Structure formats: C-alpha cells, structure tokens
Short mmCIF file of C-alpha atoms in Angstrom, two decimals:
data_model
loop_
_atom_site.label_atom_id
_atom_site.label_comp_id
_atom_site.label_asym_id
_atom_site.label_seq_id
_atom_site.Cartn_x
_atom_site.Cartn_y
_atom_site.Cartn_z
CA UNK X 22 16.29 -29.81 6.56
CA UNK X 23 13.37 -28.68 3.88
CA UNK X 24 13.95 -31.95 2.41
CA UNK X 25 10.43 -32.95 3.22
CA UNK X 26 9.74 -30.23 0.47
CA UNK X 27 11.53 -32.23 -2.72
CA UNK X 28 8.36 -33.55 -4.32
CA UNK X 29 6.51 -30.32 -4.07
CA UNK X 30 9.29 -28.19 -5.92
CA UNK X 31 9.84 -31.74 -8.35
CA UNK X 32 6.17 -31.00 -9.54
CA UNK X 33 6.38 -27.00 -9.30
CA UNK X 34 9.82 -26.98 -11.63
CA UNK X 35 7.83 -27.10 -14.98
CA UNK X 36 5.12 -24.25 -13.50
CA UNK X 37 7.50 -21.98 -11.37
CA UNK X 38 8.22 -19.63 -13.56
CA UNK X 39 4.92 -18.56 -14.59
CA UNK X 40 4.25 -18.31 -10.57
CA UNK X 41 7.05 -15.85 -9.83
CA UNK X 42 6.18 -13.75 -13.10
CA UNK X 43 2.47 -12.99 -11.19
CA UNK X 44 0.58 -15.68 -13.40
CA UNK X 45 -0.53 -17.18 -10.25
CA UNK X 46 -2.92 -14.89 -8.44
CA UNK X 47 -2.66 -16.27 -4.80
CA UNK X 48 1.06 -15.77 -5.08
CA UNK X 49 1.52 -12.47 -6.83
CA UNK X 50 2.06 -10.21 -4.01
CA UNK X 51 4.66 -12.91 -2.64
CA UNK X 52 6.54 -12.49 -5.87
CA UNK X 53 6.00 -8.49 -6.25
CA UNK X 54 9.10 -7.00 -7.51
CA UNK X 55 10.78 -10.30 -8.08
CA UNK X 56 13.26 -9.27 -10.50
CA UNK X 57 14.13 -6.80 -8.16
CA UNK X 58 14.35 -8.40 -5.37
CA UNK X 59 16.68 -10.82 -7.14
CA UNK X 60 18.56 -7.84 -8.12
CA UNK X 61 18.91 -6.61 -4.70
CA UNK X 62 20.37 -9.98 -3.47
CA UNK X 63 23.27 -10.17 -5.89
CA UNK X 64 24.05 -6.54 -6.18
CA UNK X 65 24.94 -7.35 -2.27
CA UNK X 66 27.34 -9.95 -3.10
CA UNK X 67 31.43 -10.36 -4.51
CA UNK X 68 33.76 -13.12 -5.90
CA UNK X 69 32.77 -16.32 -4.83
CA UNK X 70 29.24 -16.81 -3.87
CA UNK X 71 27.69 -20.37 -2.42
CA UNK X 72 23.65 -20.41 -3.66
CA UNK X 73 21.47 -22.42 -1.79
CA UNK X 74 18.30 -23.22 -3.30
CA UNK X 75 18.73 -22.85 -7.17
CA UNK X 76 15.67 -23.81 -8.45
CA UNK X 77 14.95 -22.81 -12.19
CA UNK X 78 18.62 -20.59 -11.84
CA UNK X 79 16.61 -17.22 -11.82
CA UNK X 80 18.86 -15.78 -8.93
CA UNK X 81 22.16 -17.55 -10.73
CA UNK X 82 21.72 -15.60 -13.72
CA UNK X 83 22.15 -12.56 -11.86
CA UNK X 84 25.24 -13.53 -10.20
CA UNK X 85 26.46 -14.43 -13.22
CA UNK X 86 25.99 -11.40 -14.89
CA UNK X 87 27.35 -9.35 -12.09
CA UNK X 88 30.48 -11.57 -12.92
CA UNK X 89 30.31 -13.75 -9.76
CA UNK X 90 31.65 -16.67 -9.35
CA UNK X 91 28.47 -19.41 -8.33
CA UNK X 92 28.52 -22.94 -6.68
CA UNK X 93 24.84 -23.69 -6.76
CA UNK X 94 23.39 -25.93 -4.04
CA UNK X 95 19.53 -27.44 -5.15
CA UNK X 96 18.25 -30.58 -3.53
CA UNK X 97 15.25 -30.65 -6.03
CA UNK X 98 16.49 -33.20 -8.75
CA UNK X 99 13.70 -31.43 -11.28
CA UNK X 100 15.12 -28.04 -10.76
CA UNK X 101 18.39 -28.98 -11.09
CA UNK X 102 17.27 -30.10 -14.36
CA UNK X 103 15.90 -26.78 -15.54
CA UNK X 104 18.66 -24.66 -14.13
CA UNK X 105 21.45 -26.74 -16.17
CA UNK X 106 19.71 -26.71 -19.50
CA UNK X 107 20.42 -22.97 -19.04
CA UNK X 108 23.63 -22.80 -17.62
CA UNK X 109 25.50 -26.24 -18.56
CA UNK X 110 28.67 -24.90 -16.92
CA UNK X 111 27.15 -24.28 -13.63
CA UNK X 112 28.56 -26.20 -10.10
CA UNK X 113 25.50 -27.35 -9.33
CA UNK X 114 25.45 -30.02 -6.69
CA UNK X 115 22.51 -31.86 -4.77
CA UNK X 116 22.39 -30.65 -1.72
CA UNK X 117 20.32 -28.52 1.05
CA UNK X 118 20.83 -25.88 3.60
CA UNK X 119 22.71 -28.46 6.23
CA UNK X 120 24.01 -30.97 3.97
CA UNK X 121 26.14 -29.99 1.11
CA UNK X 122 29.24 -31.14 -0.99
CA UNK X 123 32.48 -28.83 0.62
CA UNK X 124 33.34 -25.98 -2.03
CA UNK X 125 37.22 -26.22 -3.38
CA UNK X 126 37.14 -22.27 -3.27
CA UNK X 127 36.88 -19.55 0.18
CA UNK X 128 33.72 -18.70 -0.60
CA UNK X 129 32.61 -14.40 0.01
CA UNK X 130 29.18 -14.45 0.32
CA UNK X 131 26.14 -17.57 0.97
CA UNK X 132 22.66 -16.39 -0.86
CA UNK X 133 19.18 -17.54 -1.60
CA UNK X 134 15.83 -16.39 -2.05
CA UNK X 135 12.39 -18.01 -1.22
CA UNK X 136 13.82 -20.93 0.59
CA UNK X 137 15.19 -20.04 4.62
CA UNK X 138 11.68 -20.74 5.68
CA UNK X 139 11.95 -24.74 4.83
CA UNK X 140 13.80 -24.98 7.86
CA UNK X 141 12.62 -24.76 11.33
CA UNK X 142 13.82 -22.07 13.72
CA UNK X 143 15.84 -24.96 15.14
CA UNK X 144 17.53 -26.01 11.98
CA UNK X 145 18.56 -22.66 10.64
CA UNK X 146 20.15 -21.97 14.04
CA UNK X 147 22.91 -25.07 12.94
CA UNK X 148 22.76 -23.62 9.22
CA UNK X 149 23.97 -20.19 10.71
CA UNK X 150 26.31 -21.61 12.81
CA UNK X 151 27.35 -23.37 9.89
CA UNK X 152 27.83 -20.36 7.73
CA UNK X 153 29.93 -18.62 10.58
CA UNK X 154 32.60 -21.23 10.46
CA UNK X 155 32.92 -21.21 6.35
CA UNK X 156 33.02 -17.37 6.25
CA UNK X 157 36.06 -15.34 6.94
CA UNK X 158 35.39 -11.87 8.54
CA UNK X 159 33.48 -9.38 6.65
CA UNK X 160 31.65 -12.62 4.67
CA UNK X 161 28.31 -12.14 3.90
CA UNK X 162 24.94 -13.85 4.06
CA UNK X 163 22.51 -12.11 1.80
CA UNK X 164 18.69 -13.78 2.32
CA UNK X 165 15.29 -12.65 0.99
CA UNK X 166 12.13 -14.74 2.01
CA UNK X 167 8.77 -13.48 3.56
CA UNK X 168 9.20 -13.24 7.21
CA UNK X 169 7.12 -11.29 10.11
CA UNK X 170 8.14 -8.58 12.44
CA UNK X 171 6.74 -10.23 15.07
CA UNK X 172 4.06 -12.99 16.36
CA UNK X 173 1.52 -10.11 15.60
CA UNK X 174 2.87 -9.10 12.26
CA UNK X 175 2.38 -12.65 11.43
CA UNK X 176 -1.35 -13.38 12.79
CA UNK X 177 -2.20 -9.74 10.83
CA UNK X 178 -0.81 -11.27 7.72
CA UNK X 179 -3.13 -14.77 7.76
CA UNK X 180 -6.22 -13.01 8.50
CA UNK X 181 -5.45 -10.73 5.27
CA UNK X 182 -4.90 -13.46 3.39
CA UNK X 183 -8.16 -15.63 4.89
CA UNK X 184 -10.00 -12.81 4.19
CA UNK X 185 -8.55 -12.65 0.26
CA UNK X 186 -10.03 -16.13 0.22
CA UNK X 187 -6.20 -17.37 -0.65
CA UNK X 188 -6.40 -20.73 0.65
CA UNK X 189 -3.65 -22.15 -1.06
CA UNK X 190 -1.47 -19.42 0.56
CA UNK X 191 -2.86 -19.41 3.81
CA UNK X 192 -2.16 -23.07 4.38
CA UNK X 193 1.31 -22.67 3.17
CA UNK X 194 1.96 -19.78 5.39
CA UNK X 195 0.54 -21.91 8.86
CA UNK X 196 2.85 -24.87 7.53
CA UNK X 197 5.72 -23.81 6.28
CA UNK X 198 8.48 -22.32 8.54
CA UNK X 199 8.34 -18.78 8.14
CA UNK X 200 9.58 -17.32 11.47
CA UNK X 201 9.61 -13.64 12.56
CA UNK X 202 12.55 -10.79 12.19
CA UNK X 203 12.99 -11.20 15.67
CA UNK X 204 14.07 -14.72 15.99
CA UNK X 205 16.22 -13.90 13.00
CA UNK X 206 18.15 -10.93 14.86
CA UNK X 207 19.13 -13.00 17.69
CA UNK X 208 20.13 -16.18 15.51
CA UNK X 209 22.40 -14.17 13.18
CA UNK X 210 23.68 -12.05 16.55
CA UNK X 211 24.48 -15.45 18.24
CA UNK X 212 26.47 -16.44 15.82
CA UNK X 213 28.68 -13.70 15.32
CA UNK X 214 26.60 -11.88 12.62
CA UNK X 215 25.72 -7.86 12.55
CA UNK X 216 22.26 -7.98 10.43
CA UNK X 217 20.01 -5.30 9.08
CA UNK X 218 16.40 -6.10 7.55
CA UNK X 219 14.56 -4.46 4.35
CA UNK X 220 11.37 -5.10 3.58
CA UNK X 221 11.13 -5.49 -0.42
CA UNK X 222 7.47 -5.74 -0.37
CA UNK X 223 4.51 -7.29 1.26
CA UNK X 224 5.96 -10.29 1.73
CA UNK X 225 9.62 -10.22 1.55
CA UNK X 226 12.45 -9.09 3.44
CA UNK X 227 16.34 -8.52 2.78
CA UNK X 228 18.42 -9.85 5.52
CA UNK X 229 22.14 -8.71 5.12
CA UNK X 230 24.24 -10.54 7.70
CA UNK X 231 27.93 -9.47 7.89
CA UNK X 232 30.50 -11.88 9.48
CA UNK X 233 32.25 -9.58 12.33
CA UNK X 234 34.14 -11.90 14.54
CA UNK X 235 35.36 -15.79 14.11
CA UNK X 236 33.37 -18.05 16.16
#
C-alpha cells in the first residue's frame, strides 16, 4: 500500500522542498514545471476534494487558494508535520491510498501528485475501485506522476537516464511502481472511469478520470 515507503519520505520531509524546486540535479527533469503541474491538478478540481499524499502541503495550498475545500490523507508522520505548521486548520489524517479515515463530507474530486506509483498495478486496481464507490457521477480523479506509454516508452526512459549517469534515479525508477498509460486506461475503464492523459513534461503525466456510471 506504499507504506513500505514511510521512512524514506520521514527522512526526505526536511530536504523535499529543495528537491522539487530543481536543487537536486538527478531529479530536476522529474520536477520540471512543478508549480505548474500542481497548478494543473487543482485547476481540474471543485468543492470538496480528498488529497492523498500531502507531503510538505505544496499541492494543498493550491486547493486552498482555488477555495477548495481539502481533507488531506499523508501516511508519512514527518510530513504531516511540515504540512500542519503551515496550515494548522487542515484535516489531515494518517492514512494511505487503501486505508483511510471515512470523510464526513461527499467528496467531488480525489487528487495527488508524485505518489500513484507506490502502489503496485495490483493495489491501485482496489484503490480505483475504491474511488468508484465514494464518487457520485461526474466525480473526478485528477493524478499526475511519471508514467510510460508503454513497456518500450519505459525501457527508452532507463537507458536515458543510465546513460545521464543518474543512479539514484535509475534505481528508483526499476523499484518503484511506475506502470505504463496503458495499464492505467484499462484500470480507470474497468472501473467505470472515462480518462484522458497529458504529458506535463518528461516525466509526468495528467490523468483526468471522470466518474460516468455507478459501479
């Protein structure tokens, strides 16, 4: 359930922020137009919005600010830490993509960025299934995480990156459970979702999944 991931984002929380501005030179094409990305996400969204995968509260703030209304899920104990020293008011609960506290509101649209891939293809098959039963029709999920078109795509991508001599990155990308566009299509089609893909740069992709029919 990414949980297997706590410690590593426990020691990142003090450091992550300098690694999504482009401080961290392995990662900066990951985190290429991350304020836009960000932007993209919530500009997708209304009302209530369910956030999964807080961290420092980077994606919160524009929610916020776009006047949403945000229950934050984080199962990181030191990001949960950063994000409430800036927004003390926040619904922030521990929790992860499968396991979660139940929200007291009908919630319009689930979000996150840079955190779908901590689950295996397995696992966010139940988290979409999930999704389908707590949004009404017309709910949205609005993703962005790196992702490949294809097996291909994704075999072009590590040899780029072997050949940068980013072997930080590399190891993370063969380890981590980034899965391909296509797997995500048929997932999100499955389970009752119509879903269109943007790529937002080298990395990342938008997925925009619209709720069409109760499951």
């Amino acid at each position: 359930m990414g949980r297997e991931f706590i410690s590593l984002f426990d020691e990142w929380a003090e450091s992550y922020d300098q690694s999504v501005t482009g401080q961290d030179k392995e990662y900066k094409e990951v985190f290429d137009q991350y304020e836009e990305i960000l932007e993209a996400v919530a500009s997708r969204t209304t009302g209530t919005v369910l956030e999964f995968g807080v961290g420092t509260g980077n994606l919160t703030e524009k929610l916020l600010n776009a006047g949403r209304t945000v229950y934050g899920i984080e199962p990181s104990k030191g990001m949960r830490e950063k994000t409430k020293e800036r927004f003390n008011e926040l619904q922030l609960f521990d929790g992860d993509f499968l396991s979660f506290p139940k929200v007291p509101e009908e919630i319009d649209a689930i979000v996150s960025t840079y955190a779908f891939h901590h689950l295996t293809d397995e696992e966010k098959d139940s988290a979409i299934q999930l999704y389908s039963q707590i949004l009404k029709e017309n709910g949205k999920i609005v993703f962005a995480d790196t992702a490949f078109i294809n097996d291909a795509d994704r075999q072009e991508r590590h040899r780029i990156v072997k050949e940068q001599g980013f072997l930080n990155l590399l190891q993370d990308l063969q380890t981590e459970y980034y899965t391909t566009l296509e797997v995500l299509n048929e997932l999100f089609q499955k389970h009752g979702f119509e879903v269109s893909f943007e790529k937002l740069n080298s990395y990342v992709w938008l997925m925009e999944a619209v709720k069409t029919k109760k499951q």
